[in-house]
Amino acid sequence: MYKHEKDQKKQTQSDDSVSCTSGTTISTDIVSRINPDKGSKCVSAVNDNEAWCGCDGDLVLIDIHDNLKRKIQLNNIQIVFDIAVTTKGEIFVTELDGTNIKKYLQDDRCINIADTKAYETQGICLTSVQDDILVCLYIHNNSKVVRMTTAGQMKQTIQKDKQQQLLYKNPLYVAENINEDVVVVNVKGEYRYKYPDSSQSTYRIKRCCGIACDNTGCILVSDCGNHRIHQIDMDGRFIQFIFTQQHEVQCPLGLSIDNKGQLWLCNNVGNKIQYYTIEQPYV
C-alpha cells in the first residue's frame, strides 16, 4: 500500500513503528450480523444505521437490524468491484473487468458518467471536495488513479513520480485521508511511505481487499488472507490489529467507516455484513 501526497506535505520524521503494548486492545461489540441474500464484496455506509452493499448483480441497502431497506438490480453488471455513496444518495459503481463508471440515482435510474475505454475500473471513493471522486484505473504497464467530478469530468491524473516513473502496477483500492493524502492499495510504486516496509514482515498483508480512513486520520486495511484488520497512522506506522479472528473476522473484504466512526465490514467472504461499535478510543 502506498500514499500519494496531494500537496507534497512533509513526512513525519520517525523510523519506529507505533506498536501496541501488551493488553492494549480495542473493546468491540458486534451490533449486528447482517446476512445479504448474495455475497457482498464491498460496502459503503450511509450513516450509523444503514449501508449500501455491492452484491453479485444487485445493490442492497441494509440496516443494523438486518432489514432490507431497498434493492437495485444492476444494469449489465455481473460482479461489482467497488461502490461509493454520496450524501445526496447517489451510488457510484465500478465493475470487475469493466470500463465504465455508473451512477445510480435515488429513483434507481442509471447514468454512465464515464467510459474509461481500455482501462479497467477498480476501486472508487469520495473525496473531501464535494462532487469529486477518485477512481483506480488498470491497464498493463500504464495504470493510474484519476480524480473526476461526479458528472465524469476529469480533473487530475496521478500516474508518475517526479522522475516520470510509473507509480502503479495495479491500483486496487483508493481512499482519501483527512489531510487530503490519497491512499492507494497497489502492487508496485513509491510514495511518501509504503506499508509494510521491508522491516515490517510481521505486518505483511496477504491479499488486501479494502481500505478506509477514519476521522482521526488512521487508516484501516482489510487483510483477507490473514483474517485481520490493520490500523496504521497517517504516516504509515503500524498501530495494531484492530480486529482479528478473535473478533470473528474471517476473510474480510470491503469495509467502510460511518459518520460515528464505527466499522461496517464484509466478513466471511462477504456472506455476512458485520457492524462493529468501538467502545474504547483509538490509541
GROMACS .gro file of C-alpha atoms in nm:
model
  283
    1MET     CA    1   0.000   0.000   0.000
    2TYR     CA    2   0.130   0.343  -0.092
    3LYS     CA    3   0.036   0.701  -0.021
    4HIS     CA    4   0.035   0.998  -0.255
    5GLU     CA    5   0.065   1.346  -0.103
    6LYS     CA    6  -0.168   1.590  -0.275
    7ASP     CA    7   0.044   1.892  -0.175
    8GLN     CA    8   0.373   1.715  -0.107
    9LYS     CA    9   0.338   1.757   0.268
   10LYS     CA   10   0.645   1.693   0.483
   11GLN     CA   11   0.668   1.342   0.623
   12THR     CA   12   0.680   1.299   0.998
   13GLN     CA   13   1.034   1.200   1.086
   14SER     CA   14   1.030   0.867   1.265
   15ASP     CA   15   1.178   0.526   1.196
   16ASP     CA   16   0.982   0.342   1.463
   17SER     CA   17   0.650   0.169   1.427
   18VAL     CA   18   0.382   0.261   1.678
   19SER     CA   19   0.320  -0.080   1.826
   20CYS     CA   20   0.067  -0.155   2.095
   21THR     CA   21   0.177  -0.258   2.440
   22SER     CA   22   0.064  -0.591   2.576
   23GLY     CA   23  -0.302  -0.587   2.662
   24THR     CA   24  -0.378  -0.271   2.463
   25THR     CA   25  -0.679  -0.375   2.259
   26ILE     CA   26  -0.994  -0.215   2.133
   27SER     CA   27  -1.307  -0.334   2.302
   28THR     CA   28  -1.572  -0.404   2.041
   29ASP     CA   29  -1.933  -0.501   2.028
   30ILE     CA   30  -2.082  -0.666   1.721
   31VAL     CA   31  -2.414  -0.487   1.698
   32SER     CA   32  -2.544  -0.684   1.405
   33ARG     CA   33  -2.465  -0.975   1.179
   34ILE     CA   34  -2.641  -0.899   0.855
   35ASN     CA   35  -2.683  -1.176   0.602
   36PRO     CA   36  -2.733  -1.043   0.248
   37ASP     CA   37  -2.903  -1.280   0.008
   38LYS     CA   38  -2.590  -1.273  -0.206
   39GLY     CA   39  -2.225  -1.244  -0.114
   40SER     CA   40  -2.120  -0.881  -0.069
   41LYS     CA   41  -1.772  -0.772  -0.173
   42CYS     CA   42  -1.795  -0.401  -0.087
   43VAL     CA   43  -1.989  -0.179   0.150
   44SER     CA   44  -2.041   0.197   0.182
   45ALA     CA   45  -2.201   0.337   0.497
   46VAL     CA   46  -2.480   0.592   0.453
   47ASN     CA   47  -2.497   0.676   0.825
   48ASP     CA   48  -2.466   0.491   1.158
   49ASN     CA   49  -2.778   0.288   1.080
   50GLU     CA   50  -2.767   0.199   0.709
   51ALA     CA   51  -2.519   0.095   0.441
   52TRP     CA   52  -2.523   0.003   0.074
   53CYS     CA   53  -2.366  -0.330  -0.022
   54GLY     CA   54  -2.243  -0.435  -0.363
   55CYS     CA   55  -2.357  -0.789  -0.433
   56ASP     CA   56  -2.346  -1.000  -0.747
   57GLY     CA   57  -2.590  -0.828  -0.982
   58ASP     CA   58  -2.755  -0.613  -0.712
   59LEU     CA   59  -2.710  -0.319  -0.481
   60VAL     CA   60  -2.883  -0.363  -0.146
   61LEU     CA   61  -2.945  -0.112   0.132
   62ILE     CA   62  -2.946  -0.279   0.473
   63ASP     CA   63  -2.971  -0.154   0.830
   64ILE     CA   64  -2.807  -0.274   1.151
   65HIS     CA   65  -3.115  -0.481   1.236
   66ASP     CA   66  -3.076  -0.698   0.924
   67ASN     CA   67  -3.362  -0.529   0.741
   68LEU     CA   68  -3.351  -0.495   0.363
   69LYS     CA   69  -3.447  -0.132   0.302
   70ARG     CA   70  -3.401  -0.108  -0.073
   71LYS     CA   71  -3.270  -0.309  -0.365
   72ILE     CA   72  -3.145  -0.204  -0.708
   73GLN     CA   73  -3.098  -0.457  -0.984
   74LEU     CA   74  -2.787  -0.354  -1.172
   75ASN     CA   75  -2.786  -0.291  -1.544
   76ASN     CA   76  -2.549  -0.527  -1.724
   77ILE     CA   77  -2.313  -0.553  -1.424
   78GLN     CA   78  -2.228  -0.908  -1.324
   79ILE     CA   79  -1.976  -0.851  -1.042
   80VAL     CA   80  -1.940  -0.521  -0.856
   81PHE     CA   81  -1.579  -0.421  -0.786
   82ASP     CA   82  -1.643  -0.122  -0.558
   83ILE     CA   83  -1.906   0.135  -0.461
   84ALA     CA   84  -1.919   0.486  -0.313
   85VAL     CA   85  -2.227   0.669  -0.185
   86THR     CA   86  -2.272   1.047  -0.162
   87THR     CA   87  -2.471   1.239   0.097
   88LYS     CA   88  -2.725   1.302  -0.182
   89GLY     CA   89  -2.788   0.929  -0.208
   90GLU     CA   90  -2.610   0.884  -0.541
   91ILE     CA   91  -2.429   0.549  -0.573
   92PHE     CA   92  -2.118   0.515  -0.787
   93VAL     CA   93  -2.031   0.166  -0.909
   94THR     CA   94  -1.732   0.006  -1.077
   95GLU     CA   95  -1.749  -0.343  -1.227
   96LEU     CA   96  -1.492  -0.621  -1.221
   97ASP     CA   97  -1.317  -0.616  -1.562
   98GLY     CA   98  -1.545  -0.327  -1.667
   99THR     CA   99  -1.456   0.004  -1.832
  100ASN     CA  100  -1.746   0.224  -1.720
  101ILE     CA  101  -1.831   0.424  -1.410
  102LYS     CA  102  -2.203   0.415  -1.340
  103LYS     CA  103  -2.410   0.639  -1.116
  104TYR     CA  104  -2.741   0.523  -0.969
  105LEU     CA  105  -2.983   0.795  -0.863
  106GLN     CA  106  -3.241   0.789  -0.585
  107ASP     CA  107  -3.512   0.685  -0.830
  108ASP     CA  108  -3.291   0.387  -0.937
  109ARG     CA  109  -3.209   0.539  -1.275
  110CYS     CA  110  -2.861   0.458  -1.402
  111ILE     CA  111  -2.628   0.710  -1.569
  112ASN     CA  112  -2.298   0.613  -1.727
  113ILE     CA  113  -2.075   0.906  -1.626
  114ALA     CA  114  -1.750   0.787  -1.787
  115ASP     CA  115  -1.617   0.532  -2.034
  116THR     CA  116  -1.254   0.462  -1.946
  117LYS     CA  117  -1.204   0.271  -2.272
  118ALA     CA  118  -0.906   0.034  -2.242
  119TYR     CA  119  -0.866   0.097  -1.868
  120GLU     CA  120  -1.043  -0.134  -1.625
  121THR     CA  121  -1.216   0.048  -1.339
  122GLN     CA  122  -1.135  -0.079  -0.990
  123GLY     CA  123  -1.153   0.098  -0.652
  124ILE     CA  124  -1.357   0.417  -0.613
  125CYS     CA  125  -1.407   0.666  -0.329
  126LEU     CA  126  -1.545   1.009  -0.249
  127THR     CA  127  -1.314   1.298  -0.162
  128SER     CA  128  -1.329   1.590   0.079
  129VAL     CA  129  -1.419   1.813  -0.215
  130GLN     CA  130  -1.791   1.800  -0.277
  131ASP     CA  131  -1.883   1.629  -0.604
  132ASP     CA  132  -1.536   1.477  -0.658
  133ILE     CA  133  -1.441   1.110  -0.675
  134LEU     CA  134  -1.115   0.914  -0.706
  135VAL     CA  135  -1.103   0.606  -0.928
  136CYS     CA  136  -0.834   0.338  -0.980
  137LEU     CA  137  -0.779   0.258  -1.349
  138TYR     CA  138  -0.582  -0.050  -1.452
  139ILE     CA  139  -0.408  -0.134  -1.776
  140HIS     CA  140  -0.088  -0.332  -1.819
  141ASN     CA  141   0.220  -0.110  -1.766
  142ASN     CA  142   0.023   0.218  -1.765
  143SER     CA  143  -0.214   0.221  -1.465
  144LYS     CA  144  -0.324   0.536  -1.283
  145VAL     CA  145  -0.557   0.697  -1.032
  146VAL     CA  146  -0.780   0.980  -1.155
  147ARG     CA  147  -0.979   1.250  -0.985
  148MET     CA  148  -1.303   1.349  -1.155
  149THR     CA  149  -1.631   1.516  -1.080
  150THR     CA  150  -1.941   1.312  -1.009
  151ALA     CA  151  -2.055   1.415  -1.357
  152GLY     CA  152  -1.749   1.245  -1.511
  153GLN     CA  153  -1.534   1.550  -1.586
  154MET     CA  154  -1.162   1.471  -1.549
  155LYS     CA  155  -0.973   1.694  -1.304
  156GLN     CA  156  -0.643   1.520  -1.221
  157THR     CA  157  -0.435   1.219  -1.322
  158ILE     CA  158  -0.199   1.062  -1.065
  159GLN     CA  159   0.031   0.833  -1.263
  160LYS     CA  160   0.402   0.923  -1.246
  161ASP     CA  161   0.652   1.040  -0.984
  162LYS     CA  162   0.895   1.331  -1.014
  163GLN     CA  163   1.133   1.113  -1.214
  164GLN     CA  164   0.849   1.032  -1.457
  165GLN     CA  165   0.841   0.671  -1.341
  166LEU     CA  166   0.506   0.497  -1.326
  167LEU     CA  167   0.370   0.486  -0.975
  168TYR     CA  168   0.134   0.194  -1.012
  169LYS     CA  169   0.143  -0.158  -1.135
  170ASN     CA  170  -0.210  -0.243  -1.028
  171PRO     CA  171  -0.401   0.011  -0.812
  172LEU     CA  172  -0.682  -0.184  -0.650
  173TYR     CA  173  -0.844   0.039  -0.386
  174VAL     CA  174  -0.825   0.408  -0.303
  175ALA     CA  175  -0.921   0.635  -0.014
  176GLU     CA  176  -0.861   0.999   0.079
  177ASN     CA  177  -0.743   1.081   0.431
  178ILE     CA  178  -0.838   1.386   0.639
  179ASN     CA  179  -0.514   1.562   0.534
  180GLU     CA  180  -0.609   1.503   0.167
  181ASP     CA  181  -0.344   1.233   0.117
  182VAL     CA  182  -0.454   0.979  -0.143
  183VAL     CA  183  -0.402   0.627  -0.006
  184VAL     CA  184  -0.380   0.350  -0.265
  185VAL     CA  185  -0.364  -0.028  -0.237
  186ASN     CA  186  -0.106  -0.108  -0.501
  187VAL     CA  187   0.142  -0.375  -0.603
  188LYS     CA  188   0.434  -0.155  -0.702
  189GLY     CA  189   0.534   0.209  -0.671
  190GLU     CA  190   0.691   0.474  -0.450
  191TYR     CA  191   0.516   0.740  -0.243
  192ARG     CA  192   0.559   0.923   0.082
  193TYR     CA  193   0.554   0.583   0.253
  194LYS     CA  194   0.499   0.217   0.186
  195TYR     CA  195   0.324  -0.013   0.430
  196PRO     CA  196   0.450  -0.255   0.531
  197ASP     CA  197   0.813  -0.176   0.457
  198SER     CA  198   1.090  -0.436   0.440
  199SER     CA  199   1.144  -0.422   0.819
  200GLN     CA  200   0.779  -0.494   0.899
  201SER     CA  201   0.739  -0.855   0.793
  202THR     CA  202   0.517  -0.922   1.096
  203TYR     CA  203   0.256  -0.691   0.948
  204ARG     CA  204   0.264  -0.832   0.597
  205ILE     CA  205  -0.070  -0.820   0.417
  206LYS     CA  206  -0.190  -1.134   0.243
  207ARG     CA  207  -0.447  -1.018  -0.013
  208CYS     CA  208  -0.576  -0.671   0.069
  209CYS     CA  209  -0.944  -0.629  -0.014
  210GLY     CA  210  -1.024  -0.277   0.104
  211ILE     CA  211  -0.916   0.038   0.286
  212ALA     CA  212  -1.090   0.315   0.477
  213CYS     CA  213  -0.979   0.629   0.662
  214ASP     CA  214  -1.139   0.740   0.988
  215ASN     CA  215  -1.194   1.089   1.125
  216THR     CA  216  -0.867   1.081   1.322
  217GLY     CA  217  -0.651   1.016   1.014
  218CYS     CA  218  -0.591   0.649   1.089
  219ILE     CA  219  -0.614   0.402   0.803
  220LEU     CA  220  -0.785   0.063   0.828
  221VAL     CA  221  -0.670  -0.210   0.591
  222SER     CA  222  -0.864  -0.529   0.521
  223ASP     CA  223  -0.621  -0.825   0.523
  224CYS     CA  224  -0.827  -1.111   0.383
  225GLY     CA  225  -0.555  -1.376   0.381
  226ASN     CA  226  -0.458  -1.320   0.744
  227HIS     CA  227  -0.815  -1.264   0.872
  228ARG     CA  228  -0.744  -0.927   1.032
  229ILE     CA  229  -0.785  -0.551   1.002
  230HIS     CA  230  -0.468  -0.340   1.028
  231GLN     CA  231  -0.477   0.003   1.187
  232ILE     CA  232  -0.193   0.236   1.081
  233ASP     CA  233  -0.136   0.606   1.132
  234MET     CA  234  -0.129   0.867   0.857
  235ASP     CA  235   0.250   0.830   0.825
  236GLY     CA  236   0.231   0.456   0.762
  237ARG     CA  237   0.329   0.333   1.107
  238PHE     CA  238   0.162   0.023   1.245
  239ILE     CA  239  -0.061   0.080   1.547
  240GLN     CA  240  -0.237  -0.251   1.597
  241PHE     CA  241  -0.455  -0.522   1.451
  242ILE     CA  242  -0.787  -0.364   1.536
  243PHE     CA  243  -0.991  -0.676   1.454
  244THR     CA  244  -0.877  -1.039   1.421
  245GLN     CA  245  -1.031  -1.386   1.425
  246GLN     CA  246  -1.088  -1.332   1.798
  247HIS     CA  247  -1.346  -1.072   1.691
  248GLU     CA  248  -1.500  -1.324   1.448
  249VAL     CA  249  -1.322  -1.174   1.147
  250GLN     CA  250  -1.286  -1.437   0.875
  251CYS     CA  251  -1.164  -1.349   0.522
  252PRO     CA  252  -1.263  -0.980   0.543
  253LEU     CA  253  -1.334  -0.796   0.219
  254GLY     CA  254  -1.469  -0.440   0.181
  255LEU     CA  255  -1.505  -0.205   0.477
  256SER     CA  256  -1.646   0.139   0.548
  257ILE     CA  257  -1.642   0.389   0.835
  258ASP     CA  258  -1.972   0.561   0.914
  259ASN     CA  259  -2.041   0.912   1.045
  260LYS     CA  260  -1.990   0.797   1.405
  261GLY     CA  261  -1.659   0.626   1.333
  262GLN     CA  262  -1.797   0.274   1.351
  263LEU     CA  263  -1.694  -0.005   1.114
  264TRP     CA  264  -1.907  -0.187   0.858
  265LEU     CA  265  -1.728  -0.498   0.731
  266CYS     CA  266  -1.796  -0.753   0.458
  267ASN     CA  267  -1.694  -1.060   0.655
  268ASN     CA  268  -1.664  -1.434   0.589
  269VAL     CA  269  -1.601  -1.371   0.217
  270GLY     CA  270  -1.897  -1.133   0.207
  271ASN     CA  271  -2.157  -1.376   0.337
  272LYS     CA  272  -2.205  -1.153   0.641
  273ILE     CA  273  -2.203  -0.778   0.694
  274GLN     CA  274  -2.085  -0.708   1.047
  275TYR     CA  275  -2.122  -0.374   1.219
  276TYR     CA  276  -1.877  -0.301   1.499
  277THR     CA  277  -1.905  -0.034   1.764
  278ILE     CA  278  -1.578   0.073   1.921
  279GLU     CA  279  -1.615   0.131   2.293
  280GLN     CA  280  -1.257   0.242   2.356
  281PRO     CA  281  -1.099   0.530   2.159
  282TYR     CA  282  -0.818   0.459   1.916
  283VAL     CA  283  -0.474   0.459   2.077
   0.00000   0.00000   0.00000
